[in-house]
Structures are given as C-alpha cells and as structure tokens.
XYZ file of C-alpha atoms in Angstrom:
707
model
C -0.007 -0.010 -0.004
C 1.565 3.431 -0.985
C 2.422 5.678 1.807
C 1.317 9.293 2.259
C 3.689 11.900 0.699
C 4.868 13.823 3.717
C 7.461 16.523 4.265
C 9.737 16.050 7.229
C 10.840 18.578 9.819
C 9.350 20.420 12.790
C 8.648 23.549 10.860
C 6.570 21.606 8.271
C 4.696 19.963 11.046
C 3.881 23.217 12.732
C 2.766 24.704 9.413
C 0.569 21.732 8.618
C -1.184 22.171 12.124
C -1.576 25.915 11.641
C -3.276 25.254 8.319
C -5.636 22.796 9.838
C -6.682 25.329 12.518
C -6.713 28.432 10.336
C -7.265 27.594 6.576
C -5.857 30.075 4.082
C -8.179 32.758 2.841
C -7.282 34.690 -0.195
C -9.246 37.677 1.118
C -6.911 38.040 4.056
C -3.715 38.220 2.131
C -0.826 40.068 3.762
C -0.260 42.334 0.765
C -3.564 44.074 0.105
C -4.528 44.776 -3.451
C -6.142 48.201 -4.118
C -9.839 48.295 -4.824
C -9.622 50.862 -7.624
C -6.947 51.629 -10.200
C -6.168 55.069 -8.788
C -4.455 53.970 -5.603
C -1.165 52.347 -6.344
C 0.561 52.487 -2.990
C 1.696 49.310 -1.441
C -0.126 48.612 1.814
C 1.195 46.359 4.486
C -0.845 44.826 7.261
C 0.565 45.285 10.705
C 0.698 41.738 11.570
C 2.511 40.887 8.333
C 5.641 38.725 8.123
C 8.881 40.794 8.685
C 10.451 39.331 5.625
C 7.560 40.471 3.451
C 7.708 43.867 5.025
C 11.250 44.360 3.981
C 10.465 43.056 0.512
C 7.684 45.649 0.200
C 9.854 48.413 1.389
C 12.589 47.746 -1.163
C 9.892 47.499 -3.868
C 8.636 50.886 -3.027
C 12.070 52.463 -2.749
C 13.419 51.115 -6.097
C 12.819 53.150 -9.201
C 11.272 49.965 -10.841
C 12.009 46.361 -11.139
C 15.426 45.344 -12.683
C 14.801 43.675 -15.921
C 16.105 40.279 -16.944
C 18.453 40.458 -19.986
C 18.398 36.707 -20.720
C 20.980 33.973 -20.358
C 23.832 32.915 -22.715
C 23.606 29.467 -24.138
C 26.251 26.899 -23.421
C 28.166 27.175 -26.688
C 28.415 30.989 -26.417
C 29.409 30.717 -22.856
C 32.175 28.317 -23.571
C 33.499 30.618 -26.374
C 33.448 33.665 -24.175
C 35.140 31.796 -21.289
C 37.886 30.692 -23.727
C 38.208 34.196 -25.013
C 38.463 35.433 -21.349
C 41.319 33.139 -20.716
C 43.214 34.200 -23.813
C 42.842 37.872 -22.969
C 43.977 37.236 -19.356
C 47.092 35.394 -20.607
C 47.818 38.063 -23.227
C 50.203 35.859 -25.192
C 49.577 37.453 -28.599
C 52.383 37.726 -31.081
C 51.939 41.496 -31.619
C 49.484 44.348 -31.174
C 47.876 43.741 -34.563
C 46.942 40.110 -33.612
C 45.412 41.168 -30.380
C 43.431 43.969 -32.081
C 42.084 41.414 -34.606
C 41.194 38.924 -31.888
C 39.446 41.820 -30.024
C 37.381 42.811 -33.077
C 36.314 39.189 -33.550
C 35.160 38.969 -29.859
C 33.181 42.278 -30.241
C 31.694 40.838 -33.450
C 30.543 37.760 -31.571
C 29.221 39.750 -28.579
C 27.153 42.031 -30.787
C 23.671 42.191 -29.424
C 24.668 40.280 -26.329
C 26.487 43.040 -24.357
C 23.787 43.330 -21.742
C 23.717 39.529 -21.117
C 27.541 39.490 -20.828
C 27.587 42.420 -18.420
C 25.012 40.811 -16.128
C 26.484 37.346 -16.233
C 28.414 36.096 -13.308
C 31.042 34.232 -15.383
C 31.244 36.629 -18.432
C 31.211 39.842 -16.755
C 35.006 39.526 -16.199
C 35.471 39.148 -19.969
C 33.481 42.477 -20.460
C 35.821 44.134 -17.962
C 38.902 42.955 -19.789
C 37.467 43.963 -23.131
C 36.782 47.542 -21.859
C 40.330 47.795 -20.539
C 41.992 47.428 -24.035
C 39.113 48.744 -26.291
C 39.545 51.562 -28.654
C 37.657 54.944 -28.247
C 35.209 53.905 -30.919
C 34.515 50.654 -29.282
C 33.932 52.308 -25.941
C 31.515 54.663 -27.536
C 29.670 51.680 -29.088
C 29.283 50.122 -25.568
C 27.898 53.362 -24.214
C 25.207 53.177 -27.052
C 24.547 49.515 -26.244
C 24.001 50.329 -22.569
C 22.041 53.493 -23.213
C 18.650 53.408 -21.574
C 19.783 50.609 -19.164
C 22.331 52.415 -17.012
C 19.896 52.866 -14.127
C 19.579 49.185 -13.853
C 23.067 48.185 -14.793
C 24.741 50.285 -12.035
C 22.460 48.425 -9.466
C 23.414 45.019 -10.772
C 25.925 42.947 -8.864
C 28.127 42.120 -11.807
C 27.132 44.765 -14.483
C 28.070 47.599 -12.012
C 31.741 46.561 -12.193
C 31.489 46.834 -16.036
C 29.967 50.334 -15.741
C 32.862 51.413 -13.437
C 35.460 50.088 -15.864
C 33.693 51.732 -18.806
C 33.634 55.103 -16.984
C 37.205 54.981 -15.931
C 38.542 53.948 -19.389
C 36.397 56.617 -21.279
C 37.328 59.536 -18.926
C 40.714 60.245 -20.550
C 39.122 60.196 -24.039
C 37.036 63.166 -23.005
C 40.227 65.244 -22.322
C 41.728 64.070 -25.623
C 38.657 65.172 -27.581
C 39.009 68.692 -25.945
C 42.406 69.174 -27.397
C 41.637 67.375 -30.692
C 37.788 67.170 -31.358
C 36.604 64.256 -33.403
C 36.032 65.098 -37.074
C 32.346 64.695 -37.329
C 30.306 61.686 -36.235
C 30.932 58.929 -38.692
C 29.236 55.614 -38.859
C 31.870 53.492 -37.184
C 29.676 51.232 -34.973
C 28.923 48.954 -37.897
C 25.112 48.745 -37.122
C 23.941 51.926 -38.731
C 24.198 54.053 -35.550
C 26.236 57.187 -35.350
C 29.108 57.385 -33.061
C 28.649 60.216 -30.766
C 31.310 62.090 -28.772
C 32.434 60.828 -25.463
C 31.253 64.011 -23.707
C 27.693 63.504 -24.978
C 27.944 59.784 -23.938
C 28.544 60.837 -20.235
C 25.943 63.455 -20.292
C 23.315 61.075 -21.523
C 24.311 58.639 -18.835
C 23.912 61.296 -16.242
C 20.494 62.139 -17.476
C 19.373 58.566 -17.133
C 20.260 58.661 -13.389
C 18.608 61.987 -12.602
C 15.993 61.702 -9.952
C 17.316 58.507 -8.352
C 20.505 59.865 -6.654
C 18.990 59.709 -3.197
C 18.431 55.911 -3.553
C 21.688 55.216 -5.447
C 23.885 56.716 -2.739
C 23.048 53.820 -0.340
C 22.787 51.088 -2.940
C 25.452 48.434 -2.464
C 26.596 48.474 -6.009
C 25.341 51.741 -7.577
C 27.203 53.783 -4.954
C 30.628 52.746 -6.464
C 29.508 53.680 -9.985
C 28.183 56.966 -8.689
C 31.553 57.806 -7.084
C 33.340 57.098 -10.345
C 30.999 59.425 -12.235
C 31.607 62.187 -9.647
C 35.432 61.785 -10.126
C 35.121 61.886 -13.901
C 32.836 64.887 -13.947
C 34.961 66.870 -11.441
C 38.233 66.305 -13.290
C 39.930 64.722 -10.307
C 42.767 62.184 -10.751
C 41.675 58.827 -11.846
C 44.403 57.032 -9.968
C 46.459 57.596 -6.879
C 46.221 56.628 -3.196
C 43.527 59.018 -2.208
C 41.324 58.235 -5.292
C 41.624 54.485 -4.987
C 40.452 54.591 -1.395
C 37.347 56.426 -2.352
C 36.417 54.620 -5.551
C 36.769 50.980 -4.300
C 37.283 48.840 -1.288
C 40.249 46.645 -0.596
C 38.121 43.564 -1.186
C 37.374 44.391 -4.824
C 38.622 41.730 -7.142
C 41.302 42.977 -9.451
C 40.548 42.202 -13.202
C 43.543 42.800 -15.227
C 45.522 41.406 -18.303
C 48.787 39.511 -17.828
C 51.922 41.393 -18.719
C 49.968 44.488 -19.556
C 51.711 47.809 -19.083
C 49.866 49.271 -16.032
C 52.300 52.022 -15.206
C 50.586 55.088 -13.567
C 51.063 58.021 -16.038
C 51.422 61.551 -15.050
C 48.110 62.590 -16.380
C 46.463 59.750 -14.327
C 47.486 61.416 -10.950
C 46.933 65.037 -12.065
C 43.846 67.105 -12.444
C 42.085 66.542 -15.859
C 40.692 69.178 -18.155
C 36.943 68.644 -18.476
C 34.432 70.479 -20.660
C 32.115 73.112 -19.196
C 29.175 70.992 -19.743
C 30.692 68.526 -17.139
C 30.936 71.216 -14.616
C 27.235 72.148 -15.173
C 26.244 68.492 -15.030
C 28.167 68.074 -11.796
C 26.485 71.089 -10.168
C 23.014 69.784 -11.122
C 23.989 66.403 -9.905
C 25.075 67.625 -6.528
C 22.039 70.063 -6.255
C 19.832 67.173 -7.117
C 21.305 64.902 -4.593
C 21.404 67.450 -1.719
C 18.222 69.286 -2.428
C 15.876 66.601 -1.242
C 17.767 65.668 1.814
C 17.458 67.533 5.101
C 20.049 67.954 7.907
C 18.820 65.064 9.996
C 19.036 62.601 7.021
C 22.535 63.876 5.825
C 23.889 63.583 9.476
C 22.586 60.024 9.621
C 24.047 59.308 6.210
C 27.570 60.276 7.629
C 27.647 56.992 9.703
C 26.315 54.942 6.820
C 28.979 52.493 5.654
C 27.904 52.713 2.004
C 26.576 56.266 1.905
C 29.485 57.830 3.733
C 32.050 57.483 0.886
C 29.706 59.215 -1.526
C 28.932 62.013 0.988
C 32.618 62.351 1.681
C 33.381 62.761 -2.035
C 30.505 65.271 -2.568
C 31.777 67.398 0.361
C 35.428 67.216 -0.900
C 34.280 68.436 -4.350
C 32.350 71.231 -2.858
C 35.072 72.425 -0.405
C 37.695 72.253 -3.271
C 35.669 74.448 -5.385
C 37.320 77.881 -6.119
C 34.064 79.641 -5.482
C 34.027 79.932 -1.724
C 30.716 81.865 -1.712
C 28.823 78.656 -2.397
C 30.010 77.194 0.843
C 28.362 79.981 2.932
C 25.117 79.320 1.165
C 22.536 77.737 3.428
C 21.681 75.160 0.652
C 25.327 73.912 0.477
C 26.181 70.488 1.684
C 28.735 71.892 4.163
C 26.098 74.162 5.790
C 23.411 71.543 5.826
C 25.835 69.185 7.845
C 26.965 72.043 10.107
C 24.119 74.593 10.235
C 25.394 76.406 13.377
C 28.153 78.930 13.167
C 29.982 78.663 15.563
C 29.086 75.084 16.676
C 28.901 75.900 20.274
C 27.965 73.396 23.080
C 24.363 72.332 22.942
C 23.775 73.045 19.219
C 22.863 70.449 16.668
C 26.343 70.827 14.895
C 28.187 70.192 18.064
C 26.218 67.034 18.898
C 26.898 65.769 15.270
C 30.597 66.362 15.564
C 30.880 64.634 18.905
C 28.883 61.706 17.485
C 31.071 60.971 14.385
C 34.364 61.891 16.205
C 34.478 58.429 17.765
C 32.725 56.551 14.991
C 34.894 54.410 12.666
C 32.801 55.450 9.589
C 31.786 59.014 10.504
C 35.337 60.033 11.580
C 36.417 59.832 7.919
C 33.930 62.557 6.903
C 35.171 64.612 9.938
C 38.712 64.294 8.594
C 37.559 65.666 5.220
C 35.862 68.602 6.815
C 38.938 69.448 8.935
C 41.309 69.035 5.895
C 39.398 71.122 3.399
C 37.237 73.576 5.430
C 37.966 77.175 4.739
C 40.569 78.837 7.173
C 38.046 80.826 9.122
C 35.677 77.942 9.539
C 38.414 75.636 10.708
C 39.680 78.120 13.312
C 36.149 78.549 14.742
C 35.598 74.787 14.775
C 38.955 74.138 16.364
C 38.553 76.683 19.208
C 34.981 75.648 20.017
C 35.199 71.815 19.773
C 38.902 70.524 19.898
C 41.295 72.970 21.571
C 40.521 72.224 25.137
C 40.255 68.527 24.705
C 42.957 67.727 22.098
C 45.123 65.971 24.734
C 42.425 63.604 25.899
C 41.349 62.898 22.364
C 44.401 61.036 21.422
C 43.626 58.299 23.891
C 40.761 57.109 21.657
C 42.026 55.058 18.671
C 39.507 56.524 16.170
C 39.808 60.178 17.337
C 43.510 59.930 17.021
C 43.253 60.103 13.193
C 41.129 63.190 13.494
C 43.742 64.699 15.856
C 46.402 64.079 13.194
C 44.490 66.037 10.575
C 43.986 68.859 13.023
C 47.752 69.157 13.803
C 48.487 69.480 10.071
C 46.405 72.813 9.974
C 47.475 74.507 13.288
C 49.589 77.582 13.495
C 52.812 77.790 15.425
C 51.299 78.935 18.701
C 48.432 76.599 18.588
C 50.820 73.686 17.574
C 53.027 74.327 20.566
C 49.972 74.296 22.966
C 48.794 70.960 21.324
C 52.169 69.361 21.604
C 52.362 70.150 25.424
C 48.964 68.566 25.870
C 49.639 65.497 23.856
C 52.916 64.763 25.177
C 51.328 63.857 28.543
C 49.802 60.917 26.802
C 52.774 59.762 24.598
C 53.714 56.875 26.956
C 50.087 55.556 26.721
C 50.240 55.910 22.900
C 53.543 53.948 22.700
C 52.093 51.236 24.956
C 49.102 50.887 22.577
C 51.285 50.989 19.503
C 49.554 54.210 18.240
C 52.406 56.052 16.613
C 50.702 58.184 13.896
C 49.913 61.169 16.190
C 53.559 61.175 17.511
C 54.891 60.990 13.957
C 52.665 63.788 12.860
C 53.799 66.055 15.815
C 57.411 65.507 14.904
C 56.737 66.390 11.169
C 54.751 69.480 11.954
C 57.311 70.642 14.519
C 59.948 70.382 11.710
C 57.813 72.477 9.389
C 56.838 75.070 11.987
C 60.442 75.104 13.348
C 59.559 74.212 16.887
C 61.748 72.530 19.422
C 61.353 68.779 19.972
C 62.877 68.362 23.435
C 59.449 67.815 25.018
C 58.635 65.003 22.440
C 62.100 63.433 22.957
C 61.577 63.288 26.705
C 58.027 61.769 26.300
C 59.344 59.194 23.944
C 62.141 58.191 26.126
C 59.792 57.919 29.090
C 57.468 55.737 27.023
C 59.971 53.171 26.024
C 61.819 53.385 29.241
C 65.086 52.029 27.863
C 68.533 53.475 27.484
C 71.202 52.925 24.872
C 70.407 50.019 22.521
C 67.162 49.115 24.156
C 65.381 52.071 22.592
C 65.843 51.050 18.926
C 65.190 47.370 19.585
C 62.030 48.118 21.542
C 60.749 50.247 18.713
C 61.584 47.960 15.710
C 61.360 44.522 17.333
C 63.546 43.151 14.520
C 62.690 39.575 13.335
C 64.935 37.181 11.510
C 61.978 35.354 9.880
C 62.558 34.981 6.077
C 59.153 35.202 4.358
C 60.384 35.010 0.851
C 59.839 31.189 0.632
C 56.670 31.207 2.726
C 53.306 30.393 1.493
C 51.215 33.496 0.494
C 48.650 32.909 3.236
C 51.317 32.744 5.945
C 53.078 35.789 4.454
C 49.940 37.805 4.507
C 49.295 36.893 8.204
C 52.883 38.081 9.034
C 52.435 41.325 7.140
C 49.172 42.052 9.045
C 50.902 41.402 12.298
C 53.698 43.729 11.191
C 51.419 46.788 11.107
C 52.417 48.070 14.511
C 56.102 47.560 13.655
C 55.613 49.425 10.388
C 54.217 52.389 12.318
C 57.239 52.209 14.681
C 59.581 52.151 11.797
C 57.979 55.234 10.256
C 58.324 56.963 13.602
C 61.976 56.190 13.853
C 62.521 57.495 10.291
C 60.757 60.793 11.296
C 62.872 61.036 14.356
C 66.018 60.653 12.166
C 64.832 63.413 9.774
C 64.553 65.855 12.830
C 68.085 67.103 13.723
C 68.418 67.510 17.492
C 67.642 65.269 20.434
C 65.257 62.907 18.491
C 68.039 62.165 15.879
C 70.553 61.725 18.665
C 68.437 59.225 20.435
C 68.226 56.857 17.463
C 71.863 57.396 16.491
C 73.160 56.677 20.052
C 70.962 53.589 20.251
C 72.161 52.163 16.903
C 75.805 52.661 17.899
C 75.236 50.688 21.063
C 73.910 47.717 19.235
C 76.106 44.606 18.502
C 76.840 43.547 14.969
C 74.549 40.461 15.116
C 71.549 42.771 15.900
C 72.525 45.247 13.218
C 72.552 42.453 10.695
C 69.151 41.333 11.857
C 67.823 44.813 11.324
C 69.322 44.913 7.921
C 67.579 41.754 6.821
C 64.268 42.700 8.405
C 61.710 43.908 5.819
C 60.355 46.744 8.013
C 63.347 47.698 10.237
C 65.810 47.930 7.269
C 64.386 51.237 6.243
C 65.439 52.800 9.489
C 69.048 51.583 8.999
C 69.013 53.016 5.468
C 67.764 56.380 6.886
C 70.351 56.300 9.610
C 73.199 56.087 7.000
C 71.927 58.870 4.754
C 70.007 61.353 7.031
C 71.079 65.016 7.093
C 73.452 66.096 9.756
C 74.958 62.619 10.239
C 78.558 63.125 11.284
C 81.434 61.492 9.484
C 82.856 59.696 12.578
C 79.401 58.047 13.173
C 79.070 56.875 9.745
C 82.642 55.392 9.689
C 82.003 53.534 12.894
C 78.645 52.173 11.805
C 79.707 51.066 8.290
C 82.808 49.391 9.641
C 80.617 47.061 11.781
C 79.349 45.427 8.549
C 82.786 44.776 7.041
C 83.136 41.006 6.590
C 79.430 40.463 6.162
C 78.976 42.381 2.930
C 78.708 39.295 0.703
C 76.139 37.742 2.982
C 74.075 41.048 2.792
C 74.404 41.473 -0.841
C 72.925 37.980 -1.432
C 69.838 38.759 0.729
C 66.981 40.468 -1.149
C 66.355 42.878 1.664
C 69.880 43.663 3.091
C 71.208 44.212 -0.352
C 69.466 47.669 -0.330
C 71.562 48.459 2.664
C 74.730 47.634 0.737
C 73.462 50.037 -1.994
C 73.170 52.699 0.677
C 76.780 52.191 1.750
C 77.861 53.866 -1.394
C 76.111 57.129 -0.448
C 77.213 56.799 3.232
C 80.875 56.436 2.300
C 81.072 59.444 -0.025
C 83.899 61.008 1.974
C 85.289 57.658 3.194
C 87.160 56.402 0.209
C 89.201 53.771 2.049
C 86.131 52.106 3.435
C 84.462 52.257 0.053
C 87.453 50.475 -1.498
C 87.350 47.779 1.197
C 83.682 47.043 0.510
C 84.394 46.876 -3.215
C 87.308 44.501 -2.564
C 85.005 42.212 -0.527
C 82.487 42.283 -3.234
C 85.185 41.391 -5.846
C 86.371 38.410 -3.842
C 82.937 36.833 -4.047
C 82.190 37.704 -7.738
C 80.980 34.255 -8.769
C 78.400 33.974 -5.974
C 77.072 37.496 -6.572
C 76.632 36.814 -10.289
C 74.417 33.906 -9.613
C 72.077 35.986 -7.457
C 69.573 38.544 -8.795
C 70.201 40.809 -5.671
C 73.914 40.264 -6.047
C 73.987 41.363 -9.610
C 71.996 44.447 -8.629
C 74.658 45.329 -6.036
C 77.447 44.725 -8.530
C 75.786 47.072 -11.018
C 75.272 49.859 -8.467
C 78.757 49.523 -7.242
C 80.243 49.486 -10.742
C 82.190 46.330 -10.067
C 82.812 45.648 -13.793
C 84.717 48.869 -13.985
C 86.563 47.965 -10.738
C 87.698 44.615 -12.079
C 88.834 46.032 -15.374
C 90.125 49.545 -14.623
C 90.438 50.147 -10.998
C 92.050 53.580 -11.490
C 88.914 54.752 -13.439
C 86.696 53.323 -10.674
C 88.690 55.263 -8.021
C 88.168 58.420 -10.033
C 84.424 57.748 -10.224
C 84.460 57.155 -6.457
C 86.264 60.374 -5.784
C 83.955 62.365 -8.095
C 80.730 61.345 -6.453
C 78.771 63.408 -4.020
C 75.757 62.866 -1.975
C 72.476 63.437 -3.825
C 73.780 62.936 -7.363
C 71.483 61.566 -9.862
C 74.134 59.625 -11.758
C 77.673 58.569 -10.890
C 78.749 57.738 -14.340
C 78.168 61.158 -15.860
C 81.258 62.823 -14.544
C 80.918 65.882 -16.693
C 77.476 66.676 -15.388
C 78.765 66.033 -11.868
C 81.684 68.528 -12.345
C 79.273 71.128 -13.515
C 76.697 70.653 -10.680
C 78.830 69.709 -7.720
C 81.202 72.189 -6.020
C 84.938 71.048 -5.817
C 87.502 71.720 -3.055
C 90.516 73.911 -3.497
C 93.007 71.185 -3.933
C 90.726 69.420 -6.520
C 90.647 72.651 -8.629
C 94.320 73.133 -8.254
C 94.961 69.646 -9.526
C 92.598 70.190 -12.571
C 94.354 73.450 -13.478
C 97.741 71.710 -13.343
C 96.506 68.824 -15.459
C 94.880 71.213 -17.989
C 98.054 73.249 -18.223
C 100.245 70.178 -18.657
C 97.903 68.739 -21.248
C 97.764 72.028 -23.226
C 101.577 72.248 -23.298
C 101.896 68.764 -24.505
C 99.189 69.326 -27.140
C 100.916 72.551 -28.215
C 104.209 70.815 -28.903
C 102.493 68.099 -30.867
C 100.307 70.638 -32.651
C 103.343 72.612 -33.947
C 104.841 69.429 -35.216
C 101.599 68.119 -36.926
C 100.345 71.613 -37.989
C 97.744 71.895 -35.123
C 96.910 75.101 -33.276
C 98.469 76.058 -29.976
C 97.521 78.186 -27.013
C 93.760 78.949 -27.250
C 93.481 76.760 -30.311
C 95.002 73.806 -28.562
C 93.387 70.430 -27.562
C 90.838 70.682 -24.780
C 91.410 68.186 -22.029
C 88.725 65.505 -21.708
C 86.669 65.200 -18.417
C 88.267 61.908 -17.731
C 91.728 63.514 -17.686
C 90.444 66.315 -15.456
C 88.925 63.786 -12.992
C 92.105 61.739 -12.768
C 94.291 64.780 -12.181
C-alpha cells in the first residue's frame, strides 16, 4: 500500500497544524490589493511577516524592477570563457593580432552586451574587453548600454563593467577637448552614429537623474556613482586618495597579464573637462542634496555605503574655487553644520561629537577638517577641539582626526597642542599608536619648533637606555618570508602593522636634527653587529638603517664606525634580497670615506662568482660599478672620488663636475692637469700643424677627474 507523501521537519509539522486550524483565505492576504486603479501605494498589514515587510519596502524604494536580460547558451558561454582566458594570458604575437582577436570577440558579442555584463562568469570578460578597447569601441558600448544604465549600475556584476567603462572613457574626453573628433561617422557597424564621449557621459547622467538619493546607499550603484563624480569633477583617476574612495580593498582586481599598467602623469593630475561637465556636476550635486534635510545627511555620515559618496561630494564642494557657495545655506557643508559657531548644545556640536568616535563617520570629519575654509576651521577648532585635544588622542578613532588637526594648526596652537599631547605619549607607545607622534614631529619640523618635549616623552614611553630604545621600537625579526606560503606571508604582514608604524616613527625622528635624531643614532651605535645584521635583513626595520646612514646632519665619525661594523658581512648582505638595499646605501654613506668604500668593493670582488648567480647580487654589482672596478680600477677610483651625496648619476662625470662644487685642492689639480695637457698638445700641434694656446686640444673630463 503506498504511503502518504509527507514533508519532514518540525517547521513543516507546525505549518500543517496551523493550516488545519486556520485555513488559508485569499481575502486576508498580507499584501492588500487596491480596490480601484487610482491608488497604487503598497499597503502592509501590521501583523505581516517581517520578511515580506522588507520586501515591500525595497519594492517601494526602487525606481522599478530590474529587467532580466536573458541567459547565454552553453556554446556561447564556452566561447566567451575561452576568450576571457586568452585575454587574461595576453600571449599574442603582436598588437595587430590582439586587435584582430578583440574585433572578433566584439563581433561575436554584438547584441549580447547586456547579457555578458549581467552574467556572473562573462562579466569579467567584459571588464577585460573594456580595458583594451579603442575609443570607438567604448562609444559603441555606451550606445549599447544606453537606456539601461539605471539598472546596470545596481546589478551585482554589471556595475563593475559600468565602473570600468567610465574610468576608461574619462581620458578620451580630455583628448577630444584638445583634438575634437572630425564629425560623427558611422563606425559602429550597425547603422548608428558614433557620438562624442562628452555626450555619452551627459546622456548617462540624464538617465540617473531623480534617483540619486536611492543610489547613494545602494550596495553596487554607490561605487559607480563615485566614479561618475570623479570623472565629472576632473579629479585624478588613479592614486592613493582616489583608490580609497572609488573601491574597497576587497574588490577583485581584473587585469590582463603582462600588460603595461604604469601610472602615467596625467592619471594622477587634475584633468581638463568641458564646461558641460561642470554644469552637470552642479546639477547632480544639487539634485542629490536638495531633497535631503540635515537630519538625514547627518545620519548618512555614519552609513557604511553612503559615507564615501557623501565624503566625495563634500570634498568636491570644499575644493571649489568659488568659496561663496560654501556659505550658502543650501550647500552640503552648511546642511551638515548649520550652526556657526558650533557651540556646546547646538545640533552641529552634537553631530561632531557623534562622528568623532565613529569608525565610519570620523572619515567625513577628517575631510571637513582638511578642506574647510581657514576661518571655519579656526572657529571649529577653538570651540570643539582645543580644550580636549590632549584627551582625544587616547581614543584610537579620534587619534586620526587629531592628526588632521595638527596639520592645520599655526605655530602657537601647535606648541599648545604638543604640550597637551606629550602627557599621553607613553600611553600611545604602549598601545602602538604612533601616527599622532609622527605627525607631531613632522609638523614641528615644518613650524620650526623644538622637539625636546617630544624626545623626553618618547624616552619615558620606552623606558630604555642605549640599545634598548631601537630594539624596543623595531622588534627586529629574522623570519625569512620569501619562501613562505602566500597565506602565511599575509598573516605576518598584518601582524607587522604596529612594527611598520614604529619604523615610520623612527625615520621621522632621524629626519629631525636634534635630540630625536641623537636618540636613534646613540641607540644604533650601542647595538652589536648581530643585531644590526638582523635589522638589515628585516623587511620593516631595514628602512630605519638606510635612513640612519643617509640622514642629514649625520657626522662622518658616526658613519665610519657604523659602516665598519658590517665589514666582513658584505657578501652575505648582498645575497639577501632585503639587506642588499643597505649595501647600496653604503655607497652614499661612504662618499667621503674612500678607504672604506674600497674595502667594501674588494670584498664584493672576492665573491664575484656568488654575486653573479644571485639577482640581488647582480644588482649590487651594477650599483657599485664592479665591472669597472675589475677592469680599470684607476677609473673606478676616479668615479668614487667624483661622487657626491644626492647625485642623480655617478657615471656622468661631466654633469657632476658642472653641478657639484669642488674643493680647492681638486681645482688646483685640474688646473695643473689642464696646463700640462695644453703644453703637450701645443708641442704636438706645432709638429703636426695643429693650433696652440687657445686653439690647442681641450682636455677631456676623464683627464680632469684623474688629475
């Protein structure tokens, strides 16, 4: 006898009992249907399921439903995956072969662009295609995506294609400003005219109008919106500050193997944009801010997705040359901080105190402090930060804000702030929070303030004397991570974050002549040779040793004693990928120590065979000109004598003689050599019919240097 078809589980059992007691009635549905066609609002019953309530909210907030662009069949998907692999490897014979392959892929993708962009597996191919596409191909993609940008920027996969398209097309706008395209020819191949890239961006902005308030907090559209703001404002497309705004660290990097990805000068500089972009940017910002009140904007400051967009909008507004707009009540700056000055008890003061200790909101406050007009910053500093700047550094998040404040303080205000912060320096050292201390040292150097107070506070924080100071700061490790697995290497690099900040602090101390520099130098001189070698081979600590050898004001006796400690270990250091950079630094450190420089070169020459088999060893030999040393030692000595600290090239002796001053004895030797050479040339010239005196042979730079 067949058994009853039942579903197992406690939830299914409860559901079946509930249905037996309360049978389903279509009239009591949770989502009510309007009786007439005039009322289209979505109504939710109070006892509705929370999941359905969230679904209804999102349906009401979205502009409309995202359309389905279809799926790619198996044969086409296999072809596009194979094409993606070939593009990723980039093993084409020449540029012409790759261009032909790219044209074939575009021909196969004609009419399927929307499917490819919204496909999980093929969207990577679209990103790679965009990176190497020609301007006409990019314009064709703009036309294919036209009318769908509002949905594409919200799509999980297509949004990345839109970002790549905007970034690759931005430089073309600048190029068309200097060399406008000659008419709009039919280059798309499907009967459509190819428009200018300027109009392509403007039509895209027009599609997004009216939906900016929603797109700001959308998981995927917010990134595309940031890229558009950067493009319209003419800001750099690459660089450290731009990269942190446009994308997160978790973003997958889609690139082409062996492709030249060097950052050009125009990528990190401000770009020229047409006037229509400035107008579109103004309309875009006004449309975004106009419908948002102060309460919503202040809540958006702590939103993890909306904060970067708000930060970029504020940065563009405060960087505008027209400062009158900032004083306007409708500006974003005034909507965030409506009270002037933001005294205790006002809405602005409560907002600043709220975001000061928030990990997300503090980034917006850093932007305000960094770019606010001078008068507004002074008012904000005196009313909100001056009295409490010493206690604010105790908080990890507020410490970053304090660093930005120190960068804008005047000499007197900085002196007061240093006195207040130095009371908490031992606590900062204990918690490994070195950024505020480093900023204080750098600003004191710029403002020409004494650093004795900071030196005493650092000495009290580490509590060590002599060699203990440097070892406590750097904590050198002898772990070699070159042959480690990538996962283990990344774990060690994350753990080294505190050591990295300590290394940067030590380098800042070395750049400040006075008690801070003397502390590090005395500590290094007290270390034994084994510890110095460990520091030289440590990826983080080695930079301190290099700065110690080349910092300004480093006396000759100190450099002689320090370099002599490494004699006998030069070959071992040259074979190490990290310590080899220290060997390169020895050349600069021994500029006036020719005897020690020759001893280092002799040690390198004795291990020539080992150094030639190592990549780092070959680099050291090249930087020390060891081939010249082994063939013509006299010429190498002349090169060594002619070098000076800070020269760009050691081999160009003529340029060095013209740019570097010479001592009296060197100039006397050159005059003697030139006179002797001219006399010899005069005697030969009279015999061979050549001129004499002023018409004689001019001595070469090599002869002058050897004199």
